[in-house]
Coordinates of C-alpha atoms and ligand atoms in Angstrom, one line a residue:
M1 CA -9.0 1.2 30.3
E2 CA -8.8 3.9 27.6
R3 CA -7.4 3.7 24.0
T4 CA -5.7 6.4 21.9
L5 CA -4.1 6.5 18.4
S6 CA -0.5 7.5 18.1
I7 CA 1.4 8.1 14.9
I8 CA 5.1 8.5 14.5
K9 CA 5.1 10.9 11.6
P10 CA 7.4 10.7 8.5
D11 CA 10.1 12.9 10.1
G12 CA 10.2 10.6 13.2
V13 CA 10.5 7.4 11.1
Q14 CA 13.1 9.0 8.7
R15 CA 15.2 10.2 11.7
N16 CA 15.3 6.7 13.3
L17 CA 13.1 7.8 16.3
I18 CA 10.8 4.8 16.3
G19 CA 12.6 3.1 19.2
E20 CA 13.0 6.3 21.2
V21 CA 9.2 7.1 21.0
V22 CA 8.1 3.5 21.7
K23 CA 10.5 3.4 24.7
R24 CA 8.9 6.5 26.2
F25 CA 5.5 4.9 25.9
E26 CA 6.6 1.6 27.5
K27 CA 8.5 3.4 30.3
A28 CA 5.4 5.4 31.1
G29 CA 3.5 2.1 31.6
I30 CA 1.5 2.5 28.4
R31 CA 0.6 -0.8 26.6
I32 CA 1.0 -1.0 22.8
A33 CA -2.1 -2.9 21.7
A34 CA -1.5 -2.6 17.9
M35 CA 1.2 -1.3 15.7
K36 CA 2.0 -1.1 11.9
M37 CA 4.0 0.8 9.4
L38 CA 2.4 2.2 6.3
R39 CA 2.6 5.1 3.9
L40 CA -0.4 7.3 3.5
T41 CA -1.5 8.5 0.2
K42 CA -2.3 12.3 -0.1
Q43 CA -6.0 11.4 -0.1
Q44 CA -5.7 9.2 3.0
A45 CA -3.7 12.0 4.8
M46 CA -6.5 14.5 3.8
G47 CA -9.1 12.1 5.1
F48 CA -7.3 11.7 8.4
Y49 CA -6.8 15.4 9.0
K50 CA -10.2 16.5 7.5
V51 CA -11.0 18.5 10.7
H52 CA -8.2 20.8 9.6
Q53 CA -9.3 21.1 6.0
E54 CA -10.0 24.9 6.3
R55 CA -6.7 25.7 8.0
P56 CA -3.9 27.4 6.1
F57 CA -1.5 24.6 7.0
F58 CA -3.7 21.7 5.6
E59 CA -2.1 21.4 2.2
S60 CA 1.4 21.4 3.5
L61 CA 0.5 19.1 6.5
T62 CA -1.1 16.5 4.2
D63 CA 1.9 16.6 1.8
F64 CA 4.2 16.0 4.7
M65 CA 2.1 13.2 6.2
S66 CA 2.1 11.4 2.9
S67 CA 5.8 12.0 2.2
G68 CA 7.1 8.8 3.8
P69 CA 6.2 5.9 6.0
V70 CA 4.5 6.4 9.4
V71 CA 4.1 4.0 12.3
V72 CA 0.6 3.9 13.7
M73 CA -0.2 2.5 17.1
V74 CA -3.1 1.9 19.4
L75 CA -2.0 2.7 22.9
E76 CA -3.9 1.4 25.9
G77 CA -4.0 2.3 29.6
G78 CA -5.6 4.4 32.3
D79 CA -6.0 8.0 31.1
V80 CA -3.9 7.2 28.1
I81 CA -5.2 10.0 25.9
Q82 CA -4.0 12.7 28.2
K83 CA -0.9 10.7 29.2
N84 CA 0.2 10.5 25.6
R85 CA -0.5 14.2 25.0
D86 CA 1.7 14.9 28.0
L87 CA 4.5 12.8 26.7
M88 CA 4.2 14.5 23.2
G89 CA 4.3 18.1 24.4
A90 CA 2.7 21.2 22.8
T91 CA 2.0 21.3 19.1
N92 CA 4.6 24.0 18.7
Y93 CA 7.9 22.4 19.8
K94 CA 9.1 25.9 20.9
E95 CA 6.3 25.8 23.6
A96 CA 6.7 22.2 24.5
A97 CA 7.9 21.4 28.0
E98 CA 11.3 20.0 28.6
G99 CA 11.5 16.2 28.4
T100 CA 8.6 15.9 26.0
I101 CA 9.0 14.2 22.6
R102 CA 8.3 17.3 20.7
H103 CA 10.6 19.4 22.8
D104 CA 13.4 16.9 22.4
F105 CA 13.0 16.0 18.7
A106 CA 10.7 18.3 16.7
T107 CA 12.3 20.6 14.2
D108 CA 9.3 22.5 13.0
I109 CA 5.7 23.3 14.0
E110 CA 4.7 20.9 11.3
K111 CA 7.4 18.3 11.6
N112 CA 6.7 17.5 15.2
V113 CA 7.4 13.7 15.2
V114 CA 4.2 12.4 16.7
H115 CA 0.4 12.6 16.5
G116 CA -1.9 11.8 19.4
S117 CA -5.7 11.8 19.6
D118 CA -7.1 14.6 21.6
S119 CA -10.4 13.2 23.0
P120 CA -12.2 9.9 23.5
A121 CA -14.4 10.7 20.4
T122 CA -11.4 11.5 18.1
A123 CA -9.5 8.5 19.5
A124 CA -12.4 6.1 18.5
T125 CA -12.6 7.7 15.0
E126 CA -8.8 7.7 14.5
I127 CA -8.3 4.2 15.7
A128 CA -11.0 2.9 13.3
Y129 CA -9.3 4.8 10.4
F130 CA -6.3 2.5 10.7
F131 CA -7.3 -0.7 12.6
S132 CA -10.1 -3.2 12.6
E133 CA -11.0 -4.6 16.0
L134 CA -9.4 -7.9 15.1
E135 CA -6.0 -6.2 14.7
I136 CA -6.1 -4.8 18.3
C137 CA -4.6 -7.2 20.9
R138 CA -6.4 -7.5 24.1
Ligands
UDP201 N1 0.3 22.1 12.3 C1 1.0 23.0 11.5 N2 0.9 24.4 11.7 C2 0.2 24.9 12.7 C3 -0.6 24.0 13.5 C4 -0.5 22.6 13.3 O1 1.8 22.6 10.6 O2 0.1 26.1 12.9 C5 0.4 20.7 12.1 C6 1.3 20.0 13.1 O3 2.0 18.9 12.5 C7 0.2 19.4 14.0 C8 -0.9 19.1 13.1 O4 -0.9 20.1 12.1 O5 0.7 18.3 14.8 C9 -2.3 19.0 13.6 O6 -2.6 20.2 14.3 P1 -3.3 20.1 15.8 O7 -3.6 21.5 16.1 O8 -4.3 19.1 15.8 O9 -2.0 19.7 16.7 P2 -1.7 18.4 17.6 O10 -3.0 17.8 18.0 O11 -1.0 17.5 16.6 O12 -0.9 18.8 18.7
MG202 MG1 -4.7 17.4 16.9

C-alpha cells in the first residue's frame, strides 16, 4: 500500500469541483484515508512549494494557493502516486490527455485544479505537512 497527498486547489474548490474530483478517485479504486478543508497563509503556501522557490512562477503560485480554501487528502492504494498523477494529467492542461482532471477542468497552467505528490519521498513530506499520523484512517 502506498500513500500520496492530493490537494484540490482554490480554483477547484471555488468552481464546485470537490465532488467531481473525489468521484474520480473513488471510481479509480483509490481509498481516501484523510481529508480536510483549510486555507493556507502565504507563508504556508511558500513552505509547501519551497522546492519551486527559485522558479519565476513561485510568487504567483503561492499567491494563488493562499487565495481561498483548499481540500487536502491522503489517498491510499497500490501505485497510488502514479495513479493519481495519471488521473490529474500534465501540469499544462493544454498537454493533458483527454479524460484527465486537468484536461477537463483546468483554465490555466497555474490554475490547474489539483496537486499530487510526484514521488514516495515527496509524498511522505507533503502528507506530514498537513496531517499527523493520528488523522490518517487505517
Ligand atoms: N506552475 C505554473 N507555471 C509553470 C509550471 C507550474 O504556474 O510554468 C504551477 C502549477 O500550478 C503547478 C505548480 O506550479 O501545478 C507546481 O509545478 P510542478 O512543476 O510541480 O507541477 P505539478 O507537479 O503540479 O504537475
Ligand atoms: Mg509537482
